[in-house]
Amino acid sequence: MSETQQLTRLGVEKVGSRLGAVIHGIDARQELSEEEKTFLNTELVKNKVIFLKRQFLDDEQHERFARVFGKPILHPTIAAPEGTNYTFELKSRYGRSTDSWHTDVTFVPDYPKASILRALHIPPYGGGTIWANTATAYDALPQPLKNLADTAWAIHSNDYDTNYYKFDAKQSEIADFRAEFISRIYETKHPVVRVHPQTGERNLLLGHFVVGLDGFSTRESNALVEIFQNYITEVENTLTWRWEEGDVAIWDNRATQHYAPADFDHHPRQLRRITVQGDIPLSVDGRASYYLRRP
Ligand SMILES: O=C(O)CCC(=O)C(=O)O
Ligand SMILES: [Fe+2]
């Protein structure tokens, strides 16, 4: 197949106003061409979350496909399921989900650049995932709030407040997960505004691993973070994806937050995720994020 033929079969279907596109013409189970890899990386940065429908990847294909976007990395504390090297499992039998807005793994400085999530088992209703654009959220801030965000720093930790779980999931399941999640404690200081290394856009870098803003009291910090988060999670600033089994979502973890509503009762739900290596964020004035604490 000539290069032009190959490129013409690739398609981008925008599915959200501020972010989100479905990519057509890619079979992620196969080894991809350089053109296809470049295309996917370009569309990822442009659309912030992209979807490939009905791919039905196995674990090995998932890990290989993730390499299109970077170097797969292990979660700092949660072990990969047996038979996989870099996989993070989201498996729910009691209605638990990550029903809290976040960017993945921001409790380390060089948190993942992108996450690649595939759906194995989806409940009969609910069980979608919502993404938000952290660049348009920044752009929407009034100038005085931009000025504050540009100069503020936040402390992120994996020992954050997990009481966010709204659905009354089985408490022992939550407790077991939390125990493993905080088996080693990390703390990182990030600028509230991260300059995107590829687009130069300013992105709000917050989410549920934030334990506080540097230099503010807990009350002030909570109030300020809520103001910023409200801009991120404004409904018009988000996109909801209704999964079908086999679908793959890839998000730019430097430019988005996401949330998985616990709206599927006790139906089983299973997804697997691979994250790829990120680089260290830089603030508007060029200062880098750093560890405050590591095991
Ligand atoms: O369960 C989901 O849909 C997303 C969970 C999540 O936060 C993630 O995969 O990073
Ligand atoms: Fe996540």
Short mmCIF file of C-alpha atoms and ligand atoms in Angstrom, two decimals:
data_model
loop_
_atom_site.label_atom_id
_atom_site.label_comp_id
_atom_site.label_asym_id
_atom_site.label_seq_id
_atom_site.Cartn_x
_atom_site.Cartn_y
_atom_site.Cartn_z
CA MET A 1 0.00 0.00 0.00
CA SER A 2 1.39 3.42 -0.90
CA GLU A 3 1.76 6.09 1.74
CA THR A 4 -1.11 8.19 0.34
CA GLN A 5 -3.46 5.22 0.23
CA GLN A 6 -2.62 4.45 3.80
CA LEU A 7 -3.10 8.03 4.98
CA THR A 8 -6.44 8.45 3.21
CA ARG A 9 -7.96 5.54 5.10
CA LEU A 10 -7.09 7.17 8.43
CA GLY A 11 -9.85 9.39 9.77
CA VAL A 12 -10.51 11.70 12.71
CA GLU A 13 -14.06 12.18 13.95
CA LYS A 14 -14.36 14.92 16.54
CA VAL A 15 -16.73 13.77 19.30
CA GLY A 16 -16.51 16.64 21.78
CA SER A 17 -16.37 20.42 21.75
CA ARG A 18 -13.31 21.07 23.93
CA LEU A 19 -11.65 17.66 23.55
CA GLY A 20 -12.12 14.16 22.18
CA ALA A 21 -11.93 12.42 18.80
CA VAL A 22 -12.51 8.92 17.47
CA ILE A 23 -9.72 7.68 15.21
CA HIS A 24 -10.75 5.47 12.30
CA GLY A 25 -8.62 3.17 10.19
CA ILE A 26 -6.19 1.87 12.82
CA ASP A 27 -5.92 -1.78 13.82
CA ALA A 28 -4.05 -1.53 17.12
CA ARG A 29 -3.48 -5.30 17.21
CA GLN A 30 -1.02 -4.99 14.32
CA GLU A 31 2.46 -3.50 14.24
CA LEU A 32 1.82 0.09 13.06
CA SER A 33 3.70 2.01 10.38
CA GLU A 34 5.74 5.11 11.24
CA GLU A 35 3.05 7.21 9.52
CA GLU A 36 0.33 5.70 11.67
CA LYS A 37 2.38 6.23 14.84
CA THR A 38 3.05 9.88 13.99
CA PHE A 39 -0.61 10.38 13.10
CA LEU A 40 -1.78 8.97 16.45
CA ASN A 41 0.67 11.06 18.46
CA THR A 42 -0.31 14.22 16.58
CA GLU A 43 -4.03 13.59 17.04
CA LEU A 44 -3.50 12.78 20.72
CA VAL A 45 -1.88 16.14 21.41
CA LYS A 46 -4.46 17.95 19.27
CA ASN A 47 -7.59 16.29 20.72
CA LYS A 48 -6.27 15.43 24.22
CA VAL A 49 -8.26 12.18 24.35
CA ILE A 50 -8.64 9.84 21.38
CA PHE A 51 -10.63 6.64 21.02
CA LEU A 52 -10.14 3.52 18.93
CA LYS A 53 -13.31 1.48 18.83
CA ARG A 54 -13.65 -2.29 19.23
CA GLN A 55 -9.95 -3.24 19.11
CA PHE A 56 -10.13 -6.22 21.53
CA LEU A 57 -6.43 -6.08 22.44
CA ASP A 58 -4.91 -8.75 24.64
CA ASP A 59 -2.36 -7.81 27.33
CA GLU A 60 0.62 -8.27 25.04
CA GLN A 61 -0.93 -6.25 22.20
CA HIS A 62 -1.91 -3.56 24.71
CA GLU A 63 1.69 -3.24 25.95
CA ARG A 64 3.02 -3.11 22.40
CA PHE A 65 0.44 -0.54 21.34
CA ALA A 66 1.26 1.63 24.38
CA ARG A 67 4.85 1.92 23.09
CA VAL A 68 3.49 4.00 20.18
CA PHE A 69 3.15 6.81 22.74
CA GLY A 70 6.22 6.27 24.89
CA LYS A 71 7.97 3.98 27.33
CA PRO A 72 5.57 1.94 29.51
CA ILE A 73 6.11 2.41 33.24
CA LEU A 74 4.93 0.58 36.33
CA HIS A 75 2.59 2.18 38.83
CA PRO A 76 4.70 3.29 41.82
CA THR A 77 2.77 1.14 44.31
CA ILE A 78 0.16 -1.09 42.64
CA ALA A 79 1.46 -4.39 41.27
CA ALA A 80 0.73 -5.43 37.67
CA PRO A 81 -1.69 -8.37 37.33
CA GLU A 82 -0.06 -11.75 36.74
CA GLY A 83 1.11 -12.32 33.19
CA THR A 84 1.52 -8.59 32.46
CA ASN A 85 4.51 -6.29 32.83
CA TYR A 86 3.14 -2.76 33.07
CA THR A 87 -0.61 -3.15 33.38
CA PHE A 88 -2.76 -1.41 36.00
CA GLU A 89 -6.09 -3.08 36.56
CA LEU A 90 -9.38 -1.34 37.33
CA LYS A 91 -11.66 -4.17 38.30
CA SER A 92 -14.84 -3.62 40.18
CA ARG A 93 -17.24 -6.17 41.51
CA TYR A 94 -18.94 -3.99 44.11
CA GLY A 95 -19.57 -0.72 42.30
CA ARG A 96 -16.28 0.98 43.15
CA SER A 97 -14.83 3.36 40.58
CA THR A 98 -12.42 6.27 40.49
CA ASP A 99 -15.27 8.72 41.02
CA SER A 100 -13.03 11.68 41.67
CA TRP A 101 -11.38 14.14 39.27
CA HIS A 102 -7.67 13.58 38.78
CA THR A 103 -4.67 13.42 36.50
CA ASP A 104 -2.88 10.07 36.78
CA VAL A 105 0.00 9.60 39.25
CA THR A 106 0.73 13.30 39.87
CA PHE A 107 2.33 12.43 43.23
CA VAL A 108 5.64 11.91 41.37
CA PRO A 109 7.43 14.66 39.39
CA ASP A 110 7.71 12.88 36.00
CA TYR A 111 4.15 11.54 36.06
CA PRO A 112 2.82 9.77 32.95
CA LYS A 113 2.67 11.60 29.65
CA ALA A 114 -0.24 9.48 28.47
CA SER A 115 -2.49 6.66 29.63
CA ILE A 116 -3.82 3.94 27.35
CA LEU A 117 -6.99 2.32 28.74
CA ARG A 118 -8.90 -0.62 27.29
CA ALA A 119 -12.32 -1.93 28.24
CA LEU A 120 -12.61 -5.63 28.99
CA HIS A 121 -15.98 -5.76 30.69
CA ILE A 122 -18.55 -2.98 30.75
CA PRO A 123 -21.75 -2.91 32.85
CA PRO A 124 -25.19 -2.89 31.16
CA TYR A 125 -25.66 0.77 32.09
CA GLY A 126 -23.42 3.56 33.37
CA GLY A 127 -19.72 2.84 33.72
CA GLY A 128 -18.56 5.55 31.31
CA THR A 129 -15.52 7.78 31.77
CA ILE A 130 -15.41 11.59 31.63
CA TRP A 131 -12.42 13.70 30.56
CA ALA A 132 -11.85 17.44 31.03
CA ASN A 133 -9.53 19.83 29.20
CA THR A 134 -7.14 21.57 31.62
CA ALA A 135 -5.88 24.05 28.98
CA THR A 136 -9.29 25.51 28.09
CA ALA A 137 -10.00 25.59 31.84
CA TYR A 138 -6.93 27.80 32.31
CA ASP A 139 -7.91 29.98 29.34
CA ALA A 140 -11.37 30.57 30.84
CA LEU A 141 -9.96 31.98 34.11
CA PRO A 142 -10.29 35.72 34.67
CA GLN A 143 -6.88 37.43 34.48
CA PRO A 144 -6.43 37.88 38.28
CA LEU A 145 -6.99 34.13 38.78
CA LYS A 146 -4.55 33.36 35.95
CA ASN A 147 -1.99 35.51 37.75
CA LEU A 148 -2.54 33.58 40.96
CA ALA A 149 -2.44 30.18 39.23
CA ASP A 150 0.72 31.10 37.29
CA THR A 151 2.64 31.65 40.51
CA ALA A 152 1.08 29.02 42.83
CA TRP A 153 2.52 25.59 43.65
CA ALA A 154 0.66 22.54 44.97
CA ILE A 155 1.73 19.55 47.01
CA HIS A 156 0.53 16.22 45.56
CA SER A 157 0.64 12.92 47.47
CA ASN A 158 -0.61 9.37 46.99
CA ASP A 159 -1.64 9.56 50.66
CA TYR A 160 -4.54 11.82 49.70
CA ASP A 161 -8.09 11.81 50.98
CA THR A 162 -9.76 8.70 49.54
CA ASN A 163 -13.05 9.43 51.27
CA TYR A 164 -14.27 10.67 47.93
CA TYR A 165 -15.82 7.29 47.08
CA LYS A 166 -19.46 8.24 46.90
CA PHE A 167 -20.92 4.88 46.09
CA ASP A 168 -21.22 2.66 49.11
CA ALA A 169 -18.92 0.03 47.68
CA LYS A 170 -17.77 -2.89 49.72
CA GLN A 171 -15.62 -1.23 52.39
CA SER A 172 -13.13 -4.10 52.56
CA GLU A 173 -12.45 -3.74 48.81
CA ILE A 174 -11.75 -0.02 49.26
CA ALA A 175 -9.57 -0.65 52.31
CA ASP A 176 -7.48 -3.31 50.54
CA PHE A 177 -6.90 -1.05 47.55
CA ARG A 178 -5.97 1.90 49.73
CA ALA A 179 -3.53 -0.16 51.79
CA GLU A 180 -1.62 -1.15 48.65
CA PHE A 181 -1.91 2.33 47.14
CA ILE A 182 -0.21 3.99 50.12
CA SER A 183 2.21 1.16 50.93
CA ARG A 184 4.97 3.68 50.03
CA ILE A 185 4.35 7.40 50.35
CA TYR A 186 5.36 9.92 47.70
CA GLU A 187 5.01 13.70 47.80
CA THR A 188 5.76 16.09 44.98
CA LYS A 189 5.58 19.84 44.50
CA HIS A 190 4.19 20.91 41.13
CA PRO A 191 3.36 24.33 39.68
CA VAL A 192 -0.42 24.87 39.48
CA VAL A 193 0.17 25.83 35.86
CA ARG A 194 2.22 23.49 33.71
CA VAL A 195 3.46 24.66 30.34
CA HIS A 196 2.78 21.80 27.93
CA PRO A 197 6.13 20.64 26.53
CA GLN A 198 4.72 20.06 23.01
CA THR A 199 2.09 22.77 22.52
CA GLY A 200 3.32 25.51 24.86
CA GLU A 201 -0.25 25.77 26.21
CA ARG A 202 -0.77 26.53 29.88
CA ASN A 203 -2.57 23.69 31.73
CA LEU A 204 -3.97 23.61 35.26
CA LEU A 205 -2.19 20.81 37.13
CA LEU A 206 -4.39 19.83 40.09
CA GLY A 207 -6.76 16.88 40.77
CA HIS A 208 -7.38 14.56 43.71
CA PHE A 209 -3.76 13.92 44.68
CA VAL A 210 -3.46 17.58 45.76
CA VAL A 211 -3.14 17.84 49.52
CA GLY A 212 -2.71 21.61 49.56
CA LEU A 213 -1.39 24.77 47.96
CA ASP A 214 2.01 25.85 49.17
CA GLY A 215 1.89 28.80 51.58
CA PHE A 216 -1.88 28.82 52.15
CA SER A 217 -3.88 27.58 55.12
CA THR A 218 -5.94 24.42 54.59
CA ARG A 219 -9.13 26.46 54.37
CA GLU A 220 -7.71 28.93 51.87
CA SER A 221 -6.14 26.15 49.87
CA ASN A 222 -9.36 24.11 49.71
CA ALA A 223 -11.34 27.17 48.63
CA LEU A 224 -8.83 28.10 45.92
CA VAL A 225 -8.45 24.57 44.58
CA GLU A 226 -12.24 24.31 44.37
CA ILE A 227 -12.41 27.49 42.30
CA PHE A 228 -9.83 26.14 39.85
CA GLN A 229 -11.37 22.66 39.78
CA ASN A 230 -14.77 24.18 38.95
CA TYR A 231 -13.30 25.62 35.77
CA ILE A 232 -11.82 22.23 34.87
CA THR A 233 -14.96 20.19 35.53
CA GLU A 234 -17.50 22.61 34.10
CA VAL A 235 -19.82 20.34 32.06
CA GLU A 236 -19.10 22.17 28.79
CA ASN A 237 -15.38 21.58 29.38
CA THR A 238 -15.79 17.79 29.46
CA LEU A 239 -16.46 14.83 27.23
CA THR A 240 -18.19 11.59 28.32
CA TRP A 241 -17.35 8.28 26.68
CA ARG A 242 -19.81 5.39 26.78
CA TRP A 243 -17.60 2.32 26.49
CA GLU A 244 -18.17 -0.72 24.37
CA GLU A 245 -16.07 -3.75 25.14
CA GLY A 246 -12.83 -3.70 23.18
CA ASP A 247 -12.62 0.10 22.99
CA VAL A 248 -9.32 1.85 23.71
CA ALA A 249 -8.96 5.41 25.03
CA ILE A 250 -5.66 7.29 25.04
CA TRP A 251 -5.37 10.60 26.85
CA ASP A 252 -2.73 13.30 27.10
CA ASN A 253 -2.24 13.14 30.85
CA ARG A 254 -0.47 16.54 30.79
CA ALA A 255 -3.56 18.32 29.46
CA THR A 256 -6.55 16.54 31.01
CA GLN A 257 -8.26 15.26 34.13
CA HIS A 258 -10.72 12.36 34.20
CA TYR A 259 -13.46 10.83 36.35
CA ALA A 260 -15.24 7.47 36.34
CA PRO A 261 -18.79 7.84 37.71
CA ALA A 262 -19.90 5.12 40.15
CA ASP A 263 -23.25 4.78 38.38
CA PHE A 264 -23.41 1.07 37.57
CA ASP A 265 -24.55 -0.35 40.93
CA HIS A 266 -22.98 -3.73 41.66
CA HIS A 267 -22.43 -4.78 38.07
CA PRO A 268 -18.91 -5.96 37.30
CA ARG A 269 -16.68 -3.55 35.36
CA GLN A 270 -13.13 -4.22 34.21
CA LEU A 271 -10.59 -2.09 32.38
CA ARG A 272 -6.82 -2.26 32.06
CA ARG A 273 -4.48 0.70 31.73
CA ILE A 274 -0.88 1.25 30.72
CA THR A 275 0.85 4.54 31.36
CA VAL A 276 3.91 5.84 29.54
CA GLN A 277 6.81 7.87 30.91
CA GLY A 278 6.34 11.62 31.20
CA ASP A 279 8.84 14.40 31.68
CA ILE A 280 9.16 16.81 34.58
CA PRO A 281 6.72 19.75 34.43
CA LEU A 282 7.91 23.31 34.10
CA SER A 283 6.09 26.32 35.51
CA VAL A 284 5.36 29.50 33.55
CA ASP A 285 8.69 30.92 34.78
CA GLY A 286 10.60 27.75 33.88
CA ARG A 287 10.96 26.09 37.29
CA ALA A 288 10.71 22.28 37.53
CA SER A 289 8.56 20.08 39.78
CA TYR A 290 10.41 18.13 42.49
CA TYR A 291 10.03 15.45 45.15
CA LEU A 292 9.31 16.52 48.70
CA ARG A 293 9.29 12.93 49.87
CA ARG A 294 9.97 9.53 48.36
CA PRO A 295 10.41 6.07 49.84
O1 LIG B 1 -12.30 3.47 35.39
C1 LIG B 1 -12.13 4.34 34.52
O2 LIG B 1 -12.91 4.52 33.59
C2 LIG B 1 -10.94 5.24 34.58
C3 LIG B 1 -10.16 4.99 35.80
C4 LIG B 1 -8.92 5.83 35.87
O3 LIG B 1 -8.87 6.78 36.59
C5 LIG B 1 -7.76 5.46 35.06
O4 LIG B 1 -7.80 4.48 34.31
O5 LIG B 1 -6.74 6.15 35.15
FE FE B 2 -6.98 7.76 36.37
#
